PDB file of C-alpha atoms in Angstrom:
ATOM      1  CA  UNK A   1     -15.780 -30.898  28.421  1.00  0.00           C
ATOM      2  CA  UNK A   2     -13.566 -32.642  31.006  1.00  0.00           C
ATOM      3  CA  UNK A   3      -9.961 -32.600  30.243  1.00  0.00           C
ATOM      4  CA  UNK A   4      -9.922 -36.742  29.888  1.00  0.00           C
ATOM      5  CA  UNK A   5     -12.785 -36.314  27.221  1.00  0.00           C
ATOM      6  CA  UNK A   6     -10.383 -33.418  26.082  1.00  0.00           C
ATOM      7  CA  UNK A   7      -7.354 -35.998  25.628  1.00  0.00           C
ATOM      8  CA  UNK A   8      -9.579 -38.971  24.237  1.00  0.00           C
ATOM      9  CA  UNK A   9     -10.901 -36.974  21.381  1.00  0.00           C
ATOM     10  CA  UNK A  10      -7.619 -35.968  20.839  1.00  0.00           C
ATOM     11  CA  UNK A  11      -6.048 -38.978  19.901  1.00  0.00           C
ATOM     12  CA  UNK A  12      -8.786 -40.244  18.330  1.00  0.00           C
ATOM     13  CA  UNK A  13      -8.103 -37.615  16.089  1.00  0.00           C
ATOM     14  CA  UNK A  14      -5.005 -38.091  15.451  1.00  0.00           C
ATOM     15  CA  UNK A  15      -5.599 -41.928  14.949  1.00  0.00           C
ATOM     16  CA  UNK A  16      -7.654 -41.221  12.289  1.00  0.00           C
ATOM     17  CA  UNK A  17      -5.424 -39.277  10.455  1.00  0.00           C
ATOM     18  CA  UNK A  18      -2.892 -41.634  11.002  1.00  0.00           C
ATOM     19  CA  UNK A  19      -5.314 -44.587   9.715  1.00  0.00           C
ATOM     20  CA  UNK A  20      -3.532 -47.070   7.452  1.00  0.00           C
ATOM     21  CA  UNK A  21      -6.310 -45.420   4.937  1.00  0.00           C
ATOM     22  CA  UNK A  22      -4.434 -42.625   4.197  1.00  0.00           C
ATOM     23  CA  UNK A  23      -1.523 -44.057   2.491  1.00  0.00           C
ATOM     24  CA  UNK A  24      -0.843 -41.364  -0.606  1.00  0.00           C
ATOM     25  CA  UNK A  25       2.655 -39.793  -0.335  1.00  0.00           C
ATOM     26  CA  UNK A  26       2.143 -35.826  -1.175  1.00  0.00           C
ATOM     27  CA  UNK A  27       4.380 -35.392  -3.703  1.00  0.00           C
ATOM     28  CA  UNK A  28       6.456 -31.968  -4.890  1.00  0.00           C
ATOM     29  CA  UNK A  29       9.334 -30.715  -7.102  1.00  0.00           C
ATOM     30  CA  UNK A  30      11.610 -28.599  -7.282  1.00  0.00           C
ATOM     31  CA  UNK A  31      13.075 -27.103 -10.115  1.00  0.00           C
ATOM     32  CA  UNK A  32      15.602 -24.270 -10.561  1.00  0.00           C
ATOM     33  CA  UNK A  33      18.230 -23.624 -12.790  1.00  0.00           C
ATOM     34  CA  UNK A  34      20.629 -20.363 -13.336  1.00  0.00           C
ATOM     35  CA  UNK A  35      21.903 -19.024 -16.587  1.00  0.00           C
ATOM     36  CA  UNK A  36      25.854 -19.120 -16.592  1.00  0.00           C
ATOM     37  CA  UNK A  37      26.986 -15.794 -16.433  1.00  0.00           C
ATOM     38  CA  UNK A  38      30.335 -14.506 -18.326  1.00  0.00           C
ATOM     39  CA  UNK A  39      31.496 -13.625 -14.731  1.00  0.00           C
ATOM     40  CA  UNK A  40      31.484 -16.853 -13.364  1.00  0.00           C
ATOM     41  CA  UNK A  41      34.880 -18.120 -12.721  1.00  0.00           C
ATOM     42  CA  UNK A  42      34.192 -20.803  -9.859  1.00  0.00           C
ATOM     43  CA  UNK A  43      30.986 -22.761  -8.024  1.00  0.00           C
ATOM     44  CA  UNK A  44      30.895 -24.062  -4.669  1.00  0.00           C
ATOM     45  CA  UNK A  45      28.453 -26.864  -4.146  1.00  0.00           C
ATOM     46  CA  UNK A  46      27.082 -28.177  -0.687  1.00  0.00           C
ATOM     47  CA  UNK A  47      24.518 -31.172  -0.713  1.00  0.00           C
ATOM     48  CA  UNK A  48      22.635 -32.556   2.189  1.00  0.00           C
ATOM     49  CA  UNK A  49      20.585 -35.116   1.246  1.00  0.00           C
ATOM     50  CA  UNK A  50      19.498 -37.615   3.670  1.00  0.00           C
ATOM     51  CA  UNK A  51      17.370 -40.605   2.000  1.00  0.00           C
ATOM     52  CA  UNK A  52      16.352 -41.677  -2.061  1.00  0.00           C
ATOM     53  CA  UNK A  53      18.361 -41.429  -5.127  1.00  0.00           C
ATOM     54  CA  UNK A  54      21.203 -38.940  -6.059  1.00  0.00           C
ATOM     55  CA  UNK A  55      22.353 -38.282  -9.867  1.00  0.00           C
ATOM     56  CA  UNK A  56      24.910 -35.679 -10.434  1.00  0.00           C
ATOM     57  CA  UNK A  57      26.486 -35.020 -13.981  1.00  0.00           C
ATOM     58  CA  UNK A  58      27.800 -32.411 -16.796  1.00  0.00           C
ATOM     59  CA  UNK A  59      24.847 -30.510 -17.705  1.00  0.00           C
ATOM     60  CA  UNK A  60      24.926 -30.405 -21.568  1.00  0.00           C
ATOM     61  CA  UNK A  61      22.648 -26.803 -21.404  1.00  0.00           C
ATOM     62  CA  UNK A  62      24.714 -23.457 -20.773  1.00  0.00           C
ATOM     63  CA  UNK A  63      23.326 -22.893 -17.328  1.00  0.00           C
ATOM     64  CA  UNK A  64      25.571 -22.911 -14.141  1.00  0.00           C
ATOM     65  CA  UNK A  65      23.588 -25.427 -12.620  1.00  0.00           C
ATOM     66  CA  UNK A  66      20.277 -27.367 -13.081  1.00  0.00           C
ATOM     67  CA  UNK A  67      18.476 -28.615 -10.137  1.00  0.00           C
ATOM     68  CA  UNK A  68      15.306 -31.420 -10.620  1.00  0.00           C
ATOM     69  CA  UNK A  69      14.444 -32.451  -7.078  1.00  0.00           C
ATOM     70  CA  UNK A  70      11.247 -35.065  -6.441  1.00  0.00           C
ATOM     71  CA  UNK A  71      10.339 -35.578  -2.880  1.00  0.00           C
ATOM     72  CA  UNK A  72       7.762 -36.862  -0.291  1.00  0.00           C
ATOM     73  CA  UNK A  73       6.460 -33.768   1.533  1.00  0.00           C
ATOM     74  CA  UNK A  74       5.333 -35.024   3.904  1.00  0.00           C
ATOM     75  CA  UNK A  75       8.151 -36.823   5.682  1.00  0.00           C
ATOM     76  CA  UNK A  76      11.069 -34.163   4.664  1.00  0.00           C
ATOM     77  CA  UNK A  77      11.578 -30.888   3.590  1.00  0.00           C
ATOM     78  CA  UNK A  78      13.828 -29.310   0.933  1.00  0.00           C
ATOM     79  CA  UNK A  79      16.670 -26.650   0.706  1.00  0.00           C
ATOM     80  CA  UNK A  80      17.440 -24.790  -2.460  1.00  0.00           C
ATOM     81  CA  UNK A  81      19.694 -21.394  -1.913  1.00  0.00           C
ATOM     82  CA  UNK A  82      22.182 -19.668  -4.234  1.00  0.00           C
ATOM     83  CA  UNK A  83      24.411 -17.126  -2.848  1.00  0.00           C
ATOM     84  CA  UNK A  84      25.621 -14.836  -6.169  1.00  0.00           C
ATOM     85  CA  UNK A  85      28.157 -13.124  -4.056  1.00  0.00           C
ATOM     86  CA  UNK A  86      29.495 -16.340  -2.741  1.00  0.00           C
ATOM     87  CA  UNK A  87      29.056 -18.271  -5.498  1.00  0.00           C
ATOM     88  CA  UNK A  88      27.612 -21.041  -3.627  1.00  0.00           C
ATOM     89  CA  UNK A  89      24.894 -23.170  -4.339  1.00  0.00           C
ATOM     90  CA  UNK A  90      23.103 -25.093  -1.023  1.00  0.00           C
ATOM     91  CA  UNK A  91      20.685 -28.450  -1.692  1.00  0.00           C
ATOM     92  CA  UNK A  92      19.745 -30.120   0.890  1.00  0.00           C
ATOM     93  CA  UNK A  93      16.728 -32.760   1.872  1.00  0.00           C
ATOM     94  CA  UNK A  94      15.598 -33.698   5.518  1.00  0.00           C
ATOM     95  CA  UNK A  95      12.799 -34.297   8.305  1.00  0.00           C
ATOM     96  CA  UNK A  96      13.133 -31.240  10.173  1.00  0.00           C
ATOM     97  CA  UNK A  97      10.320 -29.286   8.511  1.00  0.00           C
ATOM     98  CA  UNK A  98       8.113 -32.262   7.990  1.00  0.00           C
ATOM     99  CA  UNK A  99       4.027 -31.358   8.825  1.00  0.00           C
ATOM    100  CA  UNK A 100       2.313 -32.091  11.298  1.00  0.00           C
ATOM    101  CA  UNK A 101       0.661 -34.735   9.648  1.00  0.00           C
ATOM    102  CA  UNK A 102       3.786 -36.665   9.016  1.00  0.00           C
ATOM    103  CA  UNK A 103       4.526 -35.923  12.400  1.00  0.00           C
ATOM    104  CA  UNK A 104       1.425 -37.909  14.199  1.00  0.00           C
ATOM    105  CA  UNK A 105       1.759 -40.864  11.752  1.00  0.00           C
ATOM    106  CA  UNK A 106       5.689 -41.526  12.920  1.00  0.00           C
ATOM    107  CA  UNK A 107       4.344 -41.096  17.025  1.00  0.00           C
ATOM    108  CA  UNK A 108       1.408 -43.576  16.487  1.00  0.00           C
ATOM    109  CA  UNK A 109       3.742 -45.676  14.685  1.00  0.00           C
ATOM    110  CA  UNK A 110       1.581 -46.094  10.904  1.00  0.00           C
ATOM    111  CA  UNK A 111       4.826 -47.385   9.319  1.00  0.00           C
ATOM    112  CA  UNK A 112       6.399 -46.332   5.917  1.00  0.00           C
ATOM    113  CA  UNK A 113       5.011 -49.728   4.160  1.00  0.00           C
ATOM    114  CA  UNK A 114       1.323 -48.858   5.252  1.00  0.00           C
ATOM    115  CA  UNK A 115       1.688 -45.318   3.600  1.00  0.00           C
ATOM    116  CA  UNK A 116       2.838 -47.078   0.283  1.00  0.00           C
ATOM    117  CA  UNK A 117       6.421 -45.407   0.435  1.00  0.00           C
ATOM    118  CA  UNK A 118       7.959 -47.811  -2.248  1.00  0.00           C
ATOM    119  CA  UNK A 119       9.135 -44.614  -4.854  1.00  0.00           C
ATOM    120  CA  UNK A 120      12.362 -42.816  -2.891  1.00  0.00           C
ATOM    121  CA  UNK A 121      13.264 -39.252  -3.506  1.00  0.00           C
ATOM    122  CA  UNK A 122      14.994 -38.627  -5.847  1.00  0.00           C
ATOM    123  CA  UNK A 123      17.916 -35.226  -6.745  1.00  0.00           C
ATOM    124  CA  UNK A 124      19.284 -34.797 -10.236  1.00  0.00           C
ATOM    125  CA  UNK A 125      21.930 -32.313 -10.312  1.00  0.00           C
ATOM    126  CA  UNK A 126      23.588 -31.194 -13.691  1.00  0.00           C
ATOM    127  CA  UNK A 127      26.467 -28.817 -13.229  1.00  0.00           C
ATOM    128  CA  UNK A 128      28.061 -26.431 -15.370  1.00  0.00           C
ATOM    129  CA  UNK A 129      31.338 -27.716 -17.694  1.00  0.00           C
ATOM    130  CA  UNK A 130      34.716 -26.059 -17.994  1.00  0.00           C
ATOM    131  CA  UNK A 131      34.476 -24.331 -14.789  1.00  0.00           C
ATOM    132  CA  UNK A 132      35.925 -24.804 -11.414  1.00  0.00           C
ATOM    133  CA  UNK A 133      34.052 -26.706  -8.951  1.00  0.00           C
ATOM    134  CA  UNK A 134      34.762 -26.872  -5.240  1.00  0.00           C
ATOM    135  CA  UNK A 135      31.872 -30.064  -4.593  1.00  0.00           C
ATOM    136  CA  UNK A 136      30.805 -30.870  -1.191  1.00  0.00           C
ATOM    137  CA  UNK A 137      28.402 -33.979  -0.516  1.00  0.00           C
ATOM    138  CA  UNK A 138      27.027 -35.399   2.554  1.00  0.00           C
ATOM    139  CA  UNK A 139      25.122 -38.205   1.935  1.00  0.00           C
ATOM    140  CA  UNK A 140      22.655 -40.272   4.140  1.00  0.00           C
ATOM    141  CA  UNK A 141      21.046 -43.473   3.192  1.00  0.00           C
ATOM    142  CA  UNK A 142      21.291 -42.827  -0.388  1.00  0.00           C
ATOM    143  CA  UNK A 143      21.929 -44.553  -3.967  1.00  0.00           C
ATOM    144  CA  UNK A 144      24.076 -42.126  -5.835  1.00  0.00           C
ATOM    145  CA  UNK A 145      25.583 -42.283  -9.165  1.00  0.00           C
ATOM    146  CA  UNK A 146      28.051 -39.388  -9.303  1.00  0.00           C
ATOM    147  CA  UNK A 147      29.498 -39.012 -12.884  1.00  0.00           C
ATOM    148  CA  UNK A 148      32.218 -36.477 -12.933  1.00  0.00           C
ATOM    149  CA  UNK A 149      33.157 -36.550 -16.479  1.00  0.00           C
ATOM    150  CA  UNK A 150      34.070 -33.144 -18.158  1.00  0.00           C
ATOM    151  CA  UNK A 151      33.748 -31.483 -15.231  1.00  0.00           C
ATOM    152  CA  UNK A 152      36.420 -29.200 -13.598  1.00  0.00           C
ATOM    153  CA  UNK A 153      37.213 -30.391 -10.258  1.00  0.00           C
ATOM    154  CA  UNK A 154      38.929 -28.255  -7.783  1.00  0.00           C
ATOM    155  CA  UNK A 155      38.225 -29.781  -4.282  1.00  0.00           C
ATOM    156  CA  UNK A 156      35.890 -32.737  -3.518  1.00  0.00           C
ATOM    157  CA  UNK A 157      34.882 -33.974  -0.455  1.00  0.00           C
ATOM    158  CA  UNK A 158      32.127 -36.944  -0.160  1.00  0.00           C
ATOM    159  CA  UNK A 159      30.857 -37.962   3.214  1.00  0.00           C
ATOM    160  CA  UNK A 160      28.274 -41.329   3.251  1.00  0.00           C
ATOM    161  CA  UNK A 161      26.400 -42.741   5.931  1.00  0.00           C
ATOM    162  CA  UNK A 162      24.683 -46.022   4.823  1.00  0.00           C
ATOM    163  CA  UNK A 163      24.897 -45.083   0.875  1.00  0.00           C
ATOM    164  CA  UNK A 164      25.618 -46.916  -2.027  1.00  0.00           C
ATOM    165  CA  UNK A 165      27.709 -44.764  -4.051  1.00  0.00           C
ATOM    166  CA  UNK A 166      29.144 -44.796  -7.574  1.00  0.00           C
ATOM    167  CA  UNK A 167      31.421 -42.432  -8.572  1.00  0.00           C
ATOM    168  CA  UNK A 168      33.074 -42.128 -11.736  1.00  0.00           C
ATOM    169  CA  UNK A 169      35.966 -39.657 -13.181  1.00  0.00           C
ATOM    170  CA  UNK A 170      35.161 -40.671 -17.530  1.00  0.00           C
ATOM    171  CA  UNK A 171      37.186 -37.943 -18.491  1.00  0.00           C
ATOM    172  CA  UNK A 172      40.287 -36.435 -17.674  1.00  0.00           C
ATOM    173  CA  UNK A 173      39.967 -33.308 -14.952  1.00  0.00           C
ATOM    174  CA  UNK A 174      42.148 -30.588 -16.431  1.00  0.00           C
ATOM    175  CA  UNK A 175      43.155 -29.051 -12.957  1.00  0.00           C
ATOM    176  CA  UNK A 176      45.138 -30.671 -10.407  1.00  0.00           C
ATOM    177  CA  UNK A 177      42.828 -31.629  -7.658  1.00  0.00           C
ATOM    178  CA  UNK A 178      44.429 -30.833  -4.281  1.00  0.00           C
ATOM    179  CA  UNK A 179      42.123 -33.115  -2.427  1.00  0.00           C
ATOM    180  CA  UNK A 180      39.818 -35.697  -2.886  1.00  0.00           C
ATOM    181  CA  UNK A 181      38.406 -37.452   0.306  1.00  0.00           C
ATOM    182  CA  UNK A 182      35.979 -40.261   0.719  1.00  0.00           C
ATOM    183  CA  UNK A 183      34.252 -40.790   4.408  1.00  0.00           C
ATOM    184  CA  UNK A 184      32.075 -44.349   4.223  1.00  0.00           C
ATOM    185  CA  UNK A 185      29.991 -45.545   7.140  1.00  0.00           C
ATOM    186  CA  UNK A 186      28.304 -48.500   5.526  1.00  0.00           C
ATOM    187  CA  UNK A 187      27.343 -49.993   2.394  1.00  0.00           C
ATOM    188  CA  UNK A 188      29.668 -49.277  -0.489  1.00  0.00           C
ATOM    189  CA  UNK A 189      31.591 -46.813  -2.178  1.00  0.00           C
ATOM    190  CA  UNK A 190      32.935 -47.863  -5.996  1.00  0.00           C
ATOM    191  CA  UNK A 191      35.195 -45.258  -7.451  1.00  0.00           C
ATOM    192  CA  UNK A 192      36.743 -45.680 -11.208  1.00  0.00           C
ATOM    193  CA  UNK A 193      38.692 -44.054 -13.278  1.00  0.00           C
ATOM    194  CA  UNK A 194      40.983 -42.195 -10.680  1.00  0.00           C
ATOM    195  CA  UNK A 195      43.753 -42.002 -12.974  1.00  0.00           C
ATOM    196  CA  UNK A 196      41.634 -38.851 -14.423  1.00  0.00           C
ATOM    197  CA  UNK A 197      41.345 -37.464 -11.311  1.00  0.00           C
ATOM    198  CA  UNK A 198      44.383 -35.917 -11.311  1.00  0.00           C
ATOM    199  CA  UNK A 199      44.125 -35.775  -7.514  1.00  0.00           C
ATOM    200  CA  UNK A 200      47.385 -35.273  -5.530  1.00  0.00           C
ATOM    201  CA  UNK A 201      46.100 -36.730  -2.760  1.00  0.00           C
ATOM    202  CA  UNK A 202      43.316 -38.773  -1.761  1.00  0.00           C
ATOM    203  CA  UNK A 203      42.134 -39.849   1.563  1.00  0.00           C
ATOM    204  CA  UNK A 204      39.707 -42.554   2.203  1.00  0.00           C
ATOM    205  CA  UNK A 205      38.157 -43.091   6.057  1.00  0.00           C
ATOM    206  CA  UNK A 206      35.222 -46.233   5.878  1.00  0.00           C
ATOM    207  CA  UNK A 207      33.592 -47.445   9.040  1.00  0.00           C
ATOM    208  CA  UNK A 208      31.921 -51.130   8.215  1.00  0.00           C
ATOM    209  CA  UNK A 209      31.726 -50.167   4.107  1.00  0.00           C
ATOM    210  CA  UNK A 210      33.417 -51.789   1.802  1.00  0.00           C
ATOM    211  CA  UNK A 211      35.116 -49.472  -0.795  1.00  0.00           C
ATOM    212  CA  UNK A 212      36.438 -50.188  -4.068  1.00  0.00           C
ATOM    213  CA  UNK A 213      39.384 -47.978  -5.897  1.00  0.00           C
ATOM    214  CA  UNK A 214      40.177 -47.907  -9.636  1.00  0.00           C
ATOM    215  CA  UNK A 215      43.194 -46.276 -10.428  1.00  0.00           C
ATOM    216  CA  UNK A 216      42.625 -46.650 -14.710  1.00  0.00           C
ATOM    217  CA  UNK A 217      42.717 -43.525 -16.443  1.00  0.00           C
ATOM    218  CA  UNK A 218      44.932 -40.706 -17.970  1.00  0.00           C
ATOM    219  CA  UNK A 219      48.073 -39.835 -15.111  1.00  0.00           C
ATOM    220  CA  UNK A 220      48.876 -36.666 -15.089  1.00  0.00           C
ATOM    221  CA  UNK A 221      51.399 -36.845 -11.571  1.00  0.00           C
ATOM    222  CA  UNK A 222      51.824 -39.103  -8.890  1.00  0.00           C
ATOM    223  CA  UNK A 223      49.542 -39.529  -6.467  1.00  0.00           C
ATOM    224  CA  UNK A 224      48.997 -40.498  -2.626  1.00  0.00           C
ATOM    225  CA  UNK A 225      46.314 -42.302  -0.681  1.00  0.00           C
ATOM    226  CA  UNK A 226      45.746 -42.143   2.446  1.00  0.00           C
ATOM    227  CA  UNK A 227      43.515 -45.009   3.564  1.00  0.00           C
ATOM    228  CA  UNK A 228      41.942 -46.183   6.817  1.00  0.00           C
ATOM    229  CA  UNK A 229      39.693 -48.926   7.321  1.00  0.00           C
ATOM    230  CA  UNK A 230      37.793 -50.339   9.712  1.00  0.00           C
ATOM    231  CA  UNK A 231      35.360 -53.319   9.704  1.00  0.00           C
ATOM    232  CA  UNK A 232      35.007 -53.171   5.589  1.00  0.00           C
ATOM    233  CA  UNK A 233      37.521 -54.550   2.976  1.00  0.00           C
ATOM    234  CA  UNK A 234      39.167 -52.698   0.552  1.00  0.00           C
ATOM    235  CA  UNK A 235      39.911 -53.308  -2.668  1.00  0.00           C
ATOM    236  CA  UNK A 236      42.595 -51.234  -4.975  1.00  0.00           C
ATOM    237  CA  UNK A 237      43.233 -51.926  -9.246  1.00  0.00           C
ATOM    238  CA  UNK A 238      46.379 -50.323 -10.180  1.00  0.00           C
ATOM    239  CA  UNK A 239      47.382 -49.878 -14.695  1.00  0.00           C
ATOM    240  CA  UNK A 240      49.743 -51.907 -15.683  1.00  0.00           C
ATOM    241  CA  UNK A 241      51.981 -48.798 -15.956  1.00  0.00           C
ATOM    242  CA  UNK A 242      52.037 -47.757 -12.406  1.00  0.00           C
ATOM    243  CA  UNK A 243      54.172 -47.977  -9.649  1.00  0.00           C
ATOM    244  CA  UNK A 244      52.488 -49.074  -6.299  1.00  0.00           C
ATOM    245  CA  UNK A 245      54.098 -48.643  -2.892  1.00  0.00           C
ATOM    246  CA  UNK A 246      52.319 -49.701  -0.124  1.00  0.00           C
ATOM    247  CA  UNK A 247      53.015 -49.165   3.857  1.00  0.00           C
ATOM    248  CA  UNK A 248      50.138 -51.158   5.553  1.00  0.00           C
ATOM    249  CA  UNK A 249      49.920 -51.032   8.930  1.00  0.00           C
ATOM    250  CA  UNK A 250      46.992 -53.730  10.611  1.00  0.00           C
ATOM    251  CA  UNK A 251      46.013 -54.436  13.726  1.00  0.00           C
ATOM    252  CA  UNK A 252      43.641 -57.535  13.144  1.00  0.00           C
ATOM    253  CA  UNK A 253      43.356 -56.883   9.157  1.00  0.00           C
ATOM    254  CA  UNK A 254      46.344 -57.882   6.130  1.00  0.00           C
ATOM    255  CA  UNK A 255      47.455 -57.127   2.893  1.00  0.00           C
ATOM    256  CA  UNK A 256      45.067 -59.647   1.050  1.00  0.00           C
ATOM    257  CA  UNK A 257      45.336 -61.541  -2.190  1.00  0.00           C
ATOM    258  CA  UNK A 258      47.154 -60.192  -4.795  1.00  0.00           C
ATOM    259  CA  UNK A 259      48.601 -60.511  -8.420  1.00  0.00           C
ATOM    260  CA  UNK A 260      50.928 -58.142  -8.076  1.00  0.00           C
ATOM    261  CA  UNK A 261      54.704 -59.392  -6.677  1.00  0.00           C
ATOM    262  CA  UNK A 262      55.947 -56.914  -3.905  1.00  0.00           C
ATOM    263  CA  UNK A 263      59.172 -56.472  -2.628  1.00  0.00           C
ATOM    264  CA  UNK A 264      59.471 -55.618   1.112  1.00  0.00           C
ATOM    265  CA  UNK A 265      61.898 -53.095   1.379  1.00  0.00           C
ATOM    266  CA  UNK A 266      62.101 -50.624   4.424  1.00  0.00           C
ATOM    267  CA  UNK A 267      59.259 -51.743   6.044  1.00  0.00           C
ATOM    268  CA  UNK A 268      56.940 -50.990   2.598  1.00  0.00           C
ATOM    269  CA  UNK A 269      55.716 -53.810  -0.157  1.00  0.00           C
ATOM    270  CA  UNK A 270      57.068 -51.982  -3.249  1.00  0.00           C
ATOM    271  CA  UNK A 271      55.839 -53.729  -6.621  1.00  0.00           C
ATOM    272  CA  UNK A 272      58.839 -55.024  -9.601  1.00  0.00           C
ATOM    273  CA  UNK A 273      58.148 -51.624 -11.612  1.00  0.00           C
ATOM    274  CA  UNK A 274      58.198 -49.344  -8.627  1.00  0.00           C
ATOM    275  CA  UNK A 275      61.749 -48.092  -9.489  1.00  0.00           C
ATOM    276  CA  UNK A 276      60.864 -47.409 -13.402  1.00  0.00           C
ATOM    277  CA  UNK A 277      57.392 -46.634 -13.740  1.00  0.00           C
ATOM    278  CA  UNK A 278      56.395 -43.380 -15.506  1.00  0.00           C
ATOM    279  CA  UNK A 279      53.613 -42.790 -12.085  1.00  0.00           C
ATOM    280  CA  UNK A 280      53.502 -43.933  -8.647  1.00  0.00           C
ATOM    281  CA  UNK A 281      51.369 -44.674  -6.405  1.00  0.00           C
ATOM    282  CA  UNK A 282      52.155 -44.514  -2.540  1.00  0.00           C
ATOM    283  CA  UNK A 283      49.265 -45.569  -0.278  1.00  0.00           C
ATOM    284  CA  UNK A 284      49.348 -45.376   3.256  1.00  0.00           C
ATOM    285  CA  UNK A 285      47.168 -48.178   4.706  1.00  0.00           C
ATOM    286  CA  UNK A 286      45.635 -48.723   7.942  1.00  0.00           C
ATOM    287  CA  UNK A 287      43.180 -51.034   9.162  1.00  0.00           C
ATOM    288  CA  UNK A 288      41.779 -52.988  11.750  1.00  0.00           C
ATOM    289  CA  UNK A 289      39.316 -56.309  10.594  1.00  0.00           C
ATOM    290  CA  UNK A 290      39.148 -56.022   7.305  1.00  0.00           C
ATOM    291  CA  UNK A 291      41.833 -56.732   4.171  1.00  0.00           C
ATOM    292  CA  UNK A 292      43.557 -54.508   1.720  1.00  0.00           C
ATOM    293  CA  UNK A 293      43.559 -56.148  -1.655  1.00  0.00           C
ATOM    294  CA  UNK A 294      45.502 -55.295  -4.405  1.00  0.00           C
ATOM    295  CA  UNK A 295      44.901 -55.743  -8.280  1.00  0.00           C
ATOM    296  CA  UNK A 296      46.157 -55.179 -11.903  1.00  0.00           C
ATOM    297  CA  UNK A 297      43.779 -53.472 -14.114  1.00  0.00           C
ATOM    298  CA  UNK A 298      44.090 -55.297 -17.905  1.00  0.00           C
ATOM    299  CA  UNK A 299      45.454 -52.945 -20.671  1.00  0.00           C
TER     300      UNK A 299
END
């Protein structure tokens, strides 16, 4: 057969299989879980998850962690490792080991709305209680609702591309968390509760998202933020019972609204209870087009 014949049936083929016909999403799980062990005295966690929906919680069973992952095979591919030696647990989601299949359908251009691709992924991950947790999350385009109450935080480090995010601290952490940073690209990141954090420092880089900070909660120490903004607003609540001290540096943004009265001393806004309140807050602000606005929190 000559080679154009070759070529002709060749993409017919792969027309067909890429026919707006053929619109079923294949459909898997994943499932693990581990039994917590008396020996385990910390757990690092690394998610990559690129696109769908992202729970993370206490799990209420005694395992170490409990993994329920739903996902379209045929336009990503999964990772599930544990390492026992390092304590590590890997989850990730992306379109590098696609098929073939999914493959042809993306080069003759059968969209995601012909295949019927209205039900997004979705990664429900319970984690073990009363034990350290070192938590790192890269996020895509993803809708995540991250509740971090009694757990045992450690480190945590979130990076989002184009997600929604919700995170909440509902319960005190009983270790001091040396770090807590935040890395937003777009869309939004809402974070309440910080007050349990009991984070000594937090550090919060957005690109065009807009990010939200609640500062409510149980203070154990003072605490510092380190925030940068670029096209996205932020927004800060602050207890009635905390001290705020804020050094903003703008180039095209400002320190927005507010019902707070500052003070400018030294180059910083301080607020009336700075010198007297039982915790402070020092944030370091920079941004470019968007506004810092500050807020009391009601009893």
């Amino acid at each position: 057969m000559p080679r154009m014949v070759h070529h002709v049936v060749g993409l017919a083929a792969a027309a067909a299989l890429c026919a707006p016909t053929a619109r079923a999403q294949t459909w898997r799980t994943v499932d693990a879980s581990r039994q917590r062990q008396s020996a385990d005295s910390v757990l690092h966690v690394r998610v990559e998850y690129g696109a769908g929906e992202v729970s993370l919680a206490a799990d209420s069973t005694p395992l170490l962690y409990d993994v329920r992952l739903r996902y379209d095979a045929e336009r990503y591919a999964p990772t599930r490792h544990f390492d026992p030696a390092a304590r590590t647990l890997t989850i990730g989601l992306d379109r590098e080991g696609m098929s073939r299949l999914a493959r042809a359908r993306r080069e003759f251009g059968v969209s995601d709305a012909e295949r019927g691709n209205g039900t997004p992924n979705r990664l429900a991950l319970g984690l073990a209680p009363n034990l350290p947790l070192d938590l790192m999350l890269n996020l895509g385009a993803v809708d995540a609702d991250l509740d971090l109450s009694h757990l045992w935080l450690d480190r945590l480090v979130l990076r989002s591309g184009a997600s929604d995010v919700k995170l909440a601290f509902g319960t005190a952490n009983p270790r001091r968390l040396a770090l807590l940073e935040i890395l937003g690209g777009a869309a939004s990141i809402r974070v309440s509760q910080l007050g349990n954090a009991n984070a000594q420092h937090v550090r919060v880089r957005t690109g065009a998202a807009s990010v939200d900070l609640d500062f409510s909660g149980a203070w154990a120490g003072d605490m510092t933020v380190d925030l940068a903004t670029a096209l996205g607003d932020a927004t800060v609540r602050i207890p009635p019972n905390v001290g705020v001290r804020i050094v903003m540096r703008k180039l095209l943004g400002d320190l927005g609204s507010s019902d707070l009265h500052f003070t400018k001393r030294d180059g910083a806004y301080e607020s009336d209870n700075w010198p007297d309140a039982p915790h402070k807050l020092t944030i370091d602000a920079r941004t470019v087009l968007g506004d810092l606005t500050v807020r009391r929190t009601t009893p």
